[in-house]
Coordinates of C-alpha atoms and ligand atoms in Angstrom, one line a residue:
X136 CA -61.7 -5.8 -18.0
X137 CA -58.2 -5.4 -18.6
X138 CA -55.8 -8.4 -17.4
X139 CA -55.7 -8.8 -13.8
X140 CA -52.3 -7.9 -11.8
X141 CA -50.0 -10.4 -10.6
X142 CA -51.1 -10.4 -6.9
X143 CA -55.2 -10.6 -8.1
X144 CA -54.7 -13.2 -10.4
X145 CA -52.7 -15.4 -8.0
X146 CA -55.5 -15.2 -5.5
X147 CA -58.8 -14.9 -7.5
X148 CA -58.0 -17.0 -10.3
X149 CA -61.6 -19.1 -11.6
X150 CA -61.5 -22.4 -10.5
X151 CA -63.4 -25.6 -10.6
X152 CA -66.0 -25.8 -7.4
X153 CA -68.2 -28.4 -6.0
X154 CA -71.8 -28.0 -5.4
X155 CA -71.2 -26.6 -1.7
X156 CA -70.3 -23.3 -3.7
X157 CA -67.5 -23.5 -1.1
X158 CA -65.4 -20.3 -0.6
X159 CA -62.0 -22.0 0.0
X160 CA -61.2 -24.4 -2.8
X161 CA -61.6 -27.8 -1.6
X162 CA -59.3 -30.9 -2.0
X163 CA -60.7 -33.0 -4.9
X164 CA -59.1 -36.4 -3.8
X165 CA -60.1 -38.6 -6.4
X166 CA -58.5 -41.0 -8.7
X167 CA -61.4 -40.8 -11.5
X168 CA -64.8 -39.2 -12.4
X169 CA -67.9 -40.5 -13.5
X170 CA -70.2 -39.6 -16.2
X171 CA -74.0 -39.0 -16.8
X172 CA -74.5 -41.6 -19.5
X173 CA -72.9 -43.3 -22.6
X174 CA -73.0 -40.3 -24.5
X175 CA -71.0 -38.0 -22.1
X176 CA -68.2 -41.0 -21.5
X177 CA -67.4 -41.5 -25.1
X178 CA -67.3 -37.6 -26.1
X179 CA -65.1 -37.2 -22.7
X180 CA -62.9 -39.9 -24.0
X181 CA -62.9 -38.5 -27.8
X182 CA -61.7 -35.3 -26.1
X183 CA -64.8 -33.5 -27.8
X184 CA -65.9 -32.7 -24.5
X185 CA -63.4 -31.1 -22.3
X186 CA -63.6 -32.4 -18.4
X187 CA -62.3 -34.3 -15.7
X188 CA -61.6 -38.1 -16.5
X189 CA -58.9 -39.8 -14.6
X190 CA -56.4 -37.7 -11.8
X191 CA -53.4 -38.8 -14.1
X192 CA -54.6 -36.7 -16.8
X193 CA -56.4 -33.7 -15.2
X194 CA -57.8 -33.1 -11.6
X195 CA -59.4 -29.9 -10.2
X196 CA -56.8 -28.6 -7.8
X197 CA -53.7 -29.6 -10.4
X198 CA -56.1 -27.7 -13.2
X199 CA -55.9 -24.8 -10.9
X200 CA -51.9 -24.9 -10.2
X201 CA -51.7 -25.1 -14.2
X202 CA -54.1 -22.1 -14.7
X203 CA -52.4 -19.9 -11.8
X204 CA -49.0 -20.6 -13.4
X205 CA -49.8 -19.7 -17.0
X206 CA -51.1 -16.8 -16.2
X207 CA -48.2 -15.6 -14.2
X208 CA -45.7 -16.7 -16.6
X209 CA -47.9 -15.4 -19.6
X210 CA -48.1 -19.2 -21.4
X211 CA -50.7 -20.6 -23.2
X212 CA -50.4 -23.9 -21.4
X213 CA -48.8 -26.1 -18.8
X214 CA -48.7 -29.5 -17.4
X215 CA -48.0 -30.2 -13.8
X216 CA -45.7 -32.9 -12.7
X217 CA -44.6 -34.6 -9.2
X218 CA -40.9 -33.1 -9.1
X219 CA -39.1 -30.4 -10.6
X220 CA -37.1 -33.2 -12.1
X221 CA -40.3 -35.3 -13.4
X222 CA -41.0 -31.7 -15.6
X223 CA -37.1 -31.7 -16.3
X224 CA -37.0 -35.5 -17.7
X225 CA -40.7 -35.2 -19.3
X226 CA -40.1 -32.1 -21.5
X227 CA -36.9 -33.7 -23.0
X228 CA -38.2 -37.1 -23.2
X229 CA -41.2 -35.8 -24.9
X230 CA -39.4 -33.0 -27.2
X231 CA -35.8 -35.1 -28.1
X232 CA -35.5 -37.7 -30.5
X233 CA -32.4 -40.0 -31.0
X234 CA -29.6 -37.8 -32.3
X235 CA -31.1 -34.6 -31.3
X236 CA -28.3 -32.3 -29.5
X237 CA -28.9 -30.0 -26.4
X238 CA -26.8 -26.5 -25.4
X239 CA -27.0 -26.0 -21.9
X240 CA -25.5 -23.4 -19.5
X241 CA -22.5 -25.2 -17.6
X242 CA -24.3 -24.4 -14.4
X243 CA -27.2 -26.4 -13.9
X244 CA -28.9 -28.4 -11.4
X245 CA -27.3 -31.3 -10.2
X246 CA -29.7 -34.1 -10.8
X247 CA -30.4 -31.8 -14.2
X248 CA -26.3 -32.6 -14.8
X249 CA -27.0 -36.1 -14.2
X250 CA -29.8 -36.6 -16.8
X251 CA -27.5 -35.0 -19.4
X252 CA -24.2 -36.8 -18.7
X253 CA -25.8 -40.3 -17.4
X254 CA -29.1 -41.0 -19.2
X255 CA -29.8 -38.7 -22.3
X256 CA -26.8 -40.5 -24.0
X257 CA -28.3 -43.7 -23.4
X258 CA -31.1 -42.4 -26.1
X259 CA -28.1 -40.8 -28.1
X260 CA -29.5 -37.3 -27.1
X261 CA -26.0 -35.5 -26.5
X262 CA -25.3 -32.1 -24.5
X263 CA -22.5 -29.6 -24.8
X264 CA -22.5 -26.9 -22.2
X265 CA -22.3 -23.2 -22.3
X266 CA -20.5 -20.6 -20.5
X267 CA -23.2 -17.9 -19.2
X268 CA -20.9 -15.2 -19.1
X269 CA -19.3 -15.6 -22.8
X270 CA -22.4 -15.9 -25.2
X271 CA -20.2 -14.1 -27.9
X272 CA -18.6 -17.6 -28.1
X273 CA -22.6 -19.4 -28.3
X274 CA -22.9 -19.6 -31.9
X275 CA -19.8 -21.9 -32.3
X276 CA -21.3 -24.7 -30.4
X277 CA -24.4 -24.8 -32.6
X278 CA -24.7 -28.1 -34.7
X279 CA -27.0 -29.2 -37.3
X280 CA -28.5 -31.7 -34.7
X281 CA -29.4 -28.6 -32.2
X282 CA -32.9 -28.5 -30.9
X283 CA -32.6 -27.4 -27.6
X284 CA -31.1 -24.5 -25.4
X285 CA -31.7 -25.2 -21.7
X286 CA -30.8 -22.6 -18.9
X287 CA -31.3 -21.6 -15.4
X288 CA -30.9 -18.1 -14.5
X289 CA -29.6 -16.9 -11.6
X290 CA -27.6 -19.9 -11.4
X291 CA -26.8 -22.2 -8.8
X292 CA -25.2 -21.8 -6.6
X293 CA -23.1 -19.3 -8.5
X294 CA -25.5 -16.6 -9.3
X295 CA -24.5 -15.8 -12.2
X296 CA -26.9 -13.7 -14.2
X297 CA -28.2 -15.2 -17.9
X298 CA -29.2 -12.4 -20.9
X299 CA -32.2 -13.9 -21.5
X300 CA -33.0 -11.3 -24.1
X301 CA -29.9 -12.4 -26.3
X302 CA -30.2 -15.9 -25.3
X303 CA -33.9 -15.1 -27.1
X304 CA -32.6 -14.0 -30.5
X305 CA -29.9 -16.5 -31.1
X306 CA -32.8 -19.3 -30.3
X307 CA -34.8 -17.6 -32.7
X308 CA -32.2 -17.1 -35.4
X309 CA -30.8 -21.0 -35.3
X310 CA -34.4 -21.9 -34.8
X311 CA -34.3 -23.8 -31.3
X312 CA -36.4 -24.3 -29.2
X313 CA -35.1 -22.1 -25.6
X314 CA -36.1 -23.4 -22.1
X315 CA -35.5 -21.8 -19.3
X316 CA -35.6 -23.2 -15.5
X317 CA -36.9 -20.3 -13.2
X318 CA -36.7 -21.8 -10.4
X319 CA -34.6 -19.4 -8.3
X320 CA -36.5 -16.3 -9.7
X321 CA -39.9 -17.7 -9.5
X322 CA -42.8 -16.2 -12.0
X323 CA -43.0 -13.0 -9.5
X324 CA -39.6 -12.0 -10.3
X325 CA -39.1 -13.0 -14.0
X326 CA -41.2 -14.1 -16.8
X327 CA -38.5 -15.7 -19.4
X328 CA -41.2 -15.8 -21.9
X329 CA -41.3 -12.0 -22.3
X330 CA -37.7 -12.5 -23.6
X331 CA -38.4 -15.1 -26.2
X332 CA -38.6 -18.5 -23.8
X333 CA -40.6 -20.8 -25.4
X334 CA -41.0 -23.3 -22.2
X335 CA -40.6 -22.5 -18.3
X336 CA -39.8 -25.4 -16.0
X337 CA -40.2 -24.7 -12.3
X338 CA -39.3 -26.8 -9.2
X339 CA -42.7 -26.3 -7.2
X340 CA -40.9 -27.4 -4.5
X341 CA -38.6 -24.6 -3.8
X342 CA -40.1 -20.6 -3.3
X343 CA -43.6 -22.0 -4.7
X344 CA -44.1 -24.0 -1.6
X345 CA -42.1 -21.9 0.2
X346 CA -42.9 -23.7 3.1
X347 CA -40.6 -26.9 2.7
X348 CA -43.6 -29.4 2.9
X349 CA -44.4 -31.0 -0.8
X350 CA -42.6 -31.8 -4.0
X351 CA -43.8 -30.3 -7.3
X352 CA -42.9 -29.3 -10.6
X353 CA -44.5 -27.8 -13.8
X354 CA -43.6 -26.8 -17.4
X355 CA -45.3 -23.9 -19.0
X356 CA -45.0 -22.2 -22.5
X357 CA -46.0 -22.5 -26.1
X358 CA -49.2 -24.4 -27.1
X359 CA -47.7 -26.9 -29.7
X360 CA -44.6 -27.5 -27.6
X361 CA -47.2 -28.3 -24.4
X362 CA -49.3 -30.4 -26.5
X363 CA -46.2 -32.9 -27.2
X364 CA -45.3 -33.0 -23.4
X365 CA -49.0 -33.2 -21.8
X366 CA -49.4 -36.2 -24.1
X367 CA -45.9 -37.5 -22.8
X368 CA -47.2 -36.9 -19.3
X369 CA -50.5 -38.7 -19.5
X370 CA -49.0 -41.9 -21.2
X371 CA -46.1 -42.0 -18.8
X372 CA -47.8 -41.0 -15.7
X373 CA -45.7 -38.4 -13.3
X374 CA -48.5 -36.6 -12.3
X375 CA -48.4 -34.1 -9.4
X376 CA -50.6 -35.6 -6.7
X377 CA -54.2 -33.0 -6.0
X378 CA -52.7 -32.7 -2.6
X379 CA -49.3 -31.1 -3.6
X380 CA -51.6 -29.4 -6.2
X381 CA -54.1 -27.8 -3.5
X382 CA -51.0 -26.8 -0.9
X383 CA -49.3 -25.5 -3.7
X384 CA -52.6 -23.3 -5.5
X385 CA -52.6 -22.0 -1.6
X386 CA -49.0 -20.9 -1.8
X387 CA -49.1 -19.0 -4.9
X388 CA -51.8 -17.1 -3.3
X389 CA -48.8 -15.4 -0.9
X390 CA -46.1 -15.7 -3.4
X391 CA -45.5 -12.1 -4.2
X392 CA -45.8 -10.8 -0.3
X393 CA -43.4 -13.8 0.5
X394 CA -41.0 -13.1 -2.1
X395 CA -41.1 -9.4 -1.3
X396 CA -40.2 -10.4 2.2
X397 CA -37.5 -13.1 1.1
X398 CA -35.6 -10.1 -1.0
X399 CA -35.7 -7.2 1.4
X400 CA -34.0 -10.1 3.8
X401 CA -31.7 -11.1 1.4
X402 CA -30.5 -7.5 0.1
X403 CA -29.6 -7.1 3.7
X404 CA -27.7 -10.3 4.4
X405 CA -25.9 -9.3 1.1
X406 CA -25.0 -5.9 2.5
X407 CA -23.9 -6.9 6.0
X408 CA -21.8 -9.6 4.3
X409 CA -20.0 -7.2 2.1
X410 CA -18.5 -5.4 5.1
X411 CA -17.5 -8.7 7.4
X412 CA -13.6 -9.2 7.6
X413 CA -14.4 -13.3 7.2
X414 CA -15.9 -12.4 4.3
X415 CA -13.9 -12.6 0.8
X416 CA -16.5 -12.1 -1.7
X417 CA -20.5 -11.8 -1.9
X418 CA -22.5 -12.4 -4.9
X419 CA -25.8 -11.3 -5.4
X420 CA -27.8 -10.4 -8.4
X421 CA -28.9 -7.2 -7.4
X422 CA -25.1 -5.6 -6.1
X423 CA -23.6 -3.1 -8.4
X424 CA -20.4 -5.1 -8.4
X425 CA -22.2 -8.2 -9.9
X426 CA -20.5 -8.6 -13.1
X427 CA -23.9 -9.1 -15.0
X428 CA -25.9 -6.3 -12.7
X429 CA -27.2 -4.3 -15.6
X430 CA -28.8 -7.7 -17.1
X431 CA -30.4 -8.6 -13.7
X432 CA -32.5 -5.0 -13.5
X433 CA -33.4 -5.7 -16.8
X434 CA -34.9 -8.6 -16.3
X435 CA -35.4 -9.2 -12.6
X436 CA -37.6 -7.4 -10.6
X437 CA -35.9 -7.7 -7.7
X438 CA -32.4 -9.8 -6.9
X439 CA -34.1 -12.8 -5.2
X440 CA -33.3 -14.7 -1.9
X441 CA -30.2 -16.3 -2.4
X442 CA -27.0 -15.0 -1.4
X443 CA -23.6 -16.3 -1.9
X444 CA -20.4 -16.0 -0.6
X445 CA -16.8 -17.3 -0.2
X446 CA -15.2 -17.4 3.6
X447 CA -11.7 -17.3 4.0
X448 CA -9.6 -20.2 4.5
X449 CA -11.7 -22.6 2.3
X450 CA -13.0 -26.0 2.8
X451 CA -12.1 -25.9 6.6
X452 CA -13.3 -22.0 6.9
X453 CA -16.7 -22.8 5.0
X454 CA -17.0 -26.1 7.3
X455 CA -16.2 -24.0 10.6
X456 CA -19.1 -21.7 9.6
X457 CA -21.6 -24.5 8.7
X458 CA -21.0 -25.5 12.5
X459 CA -21.0 -22.1 13.8
X460 CA -24.5 -21.2 13.0
X461 CA -27.5 -21.8 15.3
X462 CA -30.2 -20.8 14.4
X463 CA -30.0 -21.4 10.5
X464 CA -30.6 -25.1 9.0
X465 CA -27.8 -26.9 7.4
X466 CA -29.8 -28.3 4.6
X467 CA -29.5 -28.7 0.7
X468 CA -33.0 -27.6 0.1
X469 CA -33.9 -23.7 -0.4
X470 CA -36.8 -21.2 -0.9
X471 CA -37.9 -22.1 2.5
X472 CA -39.3 -19.9 5.2
X473 CA -36.6 -21.0 7.1
X474 CA -33.3 -19.9 6.6
X475 CA -31.0 -22.4 5.3
X476 CA -27.0 -22.6 4.8
X477 CA -25.5 -25.1 2.3
X478 CA -21.4 -25.1 1.4
X479 CA -21.9 -26.8 -2.2
X480 CA -18.1 -28.3 -2.5
X481 CA -18.6 -30.4 0.4
X482 CA -22.5 -31.5 -0.5
X483 CA -24.6 -30.8 -3.6
X484 CA -21.2 -30.3 -5.7
X485 CA -19.2 -32.7 -4.3
X486 CA -19.5 -35.2 -6.9
X487 CA -17.8 -32.9 -10.0
X488 CA -14.5 -32.9 -10.3
X489 CA -12.4 -30.3 -8.8
X490 CA -12.0 -28.2 -12.5
X491 CA -15.7 -28.4 -13.2
X492 CA -16.4 -27.2 -9.9
X493 CA -14.4 -24.2 -10.3
X494 CA -15.6 -23.4 -13.7
X495 CA -19.2 -22.7 -12.6
X496 CA -17.6 -20.5 -9.6
X497 CA -17.8 -22.9 -6.6
X498 CA -14.7 -22.6 -5.0
X499 CA -14.2 -24.8 -1.9
X500 CA -15.4 -21.8 0.6
X501 CA -18.2 -21.1 -1.1
X502 CA -21.4 -20.8 1.3
X503 CA -25.2 -20.7 -0.3
X504 CA -27.8 -18.9 1.9
X505 CA -31.6 -19.1 1.7
X506 CA -32.5 -16.2 3.3
X507 CA -36.0 -17.1 4.8
X508 CA -38.1 -14.9 6.6
X509 CA -37.1 -14.9 10.1
X510 CA -36.5 -11.6 11.8
X511 CA -33.7 -9.9 9.9
X512 CA -32.3 -8.9 12.8
X513 CA -31.8 -12.8 13.9
X514 CA -31.1 -13.9 10.7
X515 CA -27.9 -11.1 10.6
X516 CA -27.0 -11.7 14.3
X517 CA -26.7 -15.6 13.7
X518 CA -24.6 -15.1 10.7
X519 CA -22.5 -12.5 12.2
X520 CA -21.9 -14.5 15.5
X521 CA -20.7 -17.6 13.2
X522 CA -18.5 -15.2 11.0
X523 CA -17.2 -13.9 14.0
X524 CA -15.7 -16.5 15.5
X525 CA -13.7 -17.3 11.9
X526 CA -11.9 -13.9 12.6
Ligands
PLP395 C1 -34.5 -28.3 -7.1 C2 -34.4 -27.6 -7.9 C3 -35.2 -28.7 -9.4 C4 -35.2 -30.0 -9.0 O1 -36.8 -30.0 -8.5 P1 -37.3 -31.3 -7.7 O2 -38.7 -30.7 -7.1 O3 -36.2 -31.3 -6.4 O4 -37.2 -32.3 -8.3 C5 -34.5 -28.3 -10.5 N1 -33.7 -27.2 -10.7 C6 -33.9 -26.2 -10.1 C7 -32.8 -25.1 -10.3 C8 -33.7 -26.5 -8.6 O5 -33.6 -26.0 -7.7

């Protein structure tokens, strides 16, 4: 049989079941597993026999989650983590040595920026930022110690799109490990390994859960690299809980369906914002006016669920919009079934210096909307009444 389509493997991936032959996969809440006899125990610990031993290492629910994401991303191996940040940290900690150098896209998730600037330098691991829109100058930044290229695409919250294929070629040329945080796109919209990524990281907390319930993270990719990362995770203990893995595996069954509707709604919100008088600029990867529209079309199936726009009157205009929304949630999360509005300049990115903030396109009046699954008329209705009060 030919490989299954995305939606089918999301639903039908073969997983472990109990002796009851249940149809829906049960929750395996057990910290450890028992052995038939001493020989089975010996063989399991010697890793001659592949089986579950202890839930810090593997568990049927986590195995299911990892297997599904590997299939979706076209990856050989994977390792699940308690959160997206545990996956980011575990990946760097496992692969890098003191003295190594990271080249990262400038616009990265806030806690990832914190890891690069506050903690990795303690172990003599330095990071240099490159500009997503200026890959022509990328090679000037490569040093003999550079080991990893790290990036998100689309970026948060500026929605810049990185040319993954071009970055893949640069990584090969300089023998660097290319790691992509694919959280905004999800494996449904973009598979970075097709463009040369060696590893892909997800915060499963966002669209993969999609209902704002649980935290989770995962790294998948090349088997040789995953071996190091998995060994690190097993010894240091940032394991995903079986309950979260069970929840997230169920969520994956509806990922394609949900993300398609998220994208339908986001396209309509982006189109609506374009013609509103209180709006100065709209950023959406699948809008023709987006500076990297052609690249977005090449590497993404659809434009995603995040729309960013700038309201008139900077910080104050943004705060008024935030105060005016009646239905949408004022929150910093994203990828939820509920539409969420955020003003990054006064919240998620307020700790950045003004120069650093503007360098990644986070202007004072920038609003990020994570478009949800409510009826589109209600989403646009709420945004419209909030904006109408500003003109
Ligand atoms: C949320 C997020 C993370 C961190 O994930 P957590 O599950 O919150 O630890 C990492 N990268 C991106 C792009 C994110 O949006």
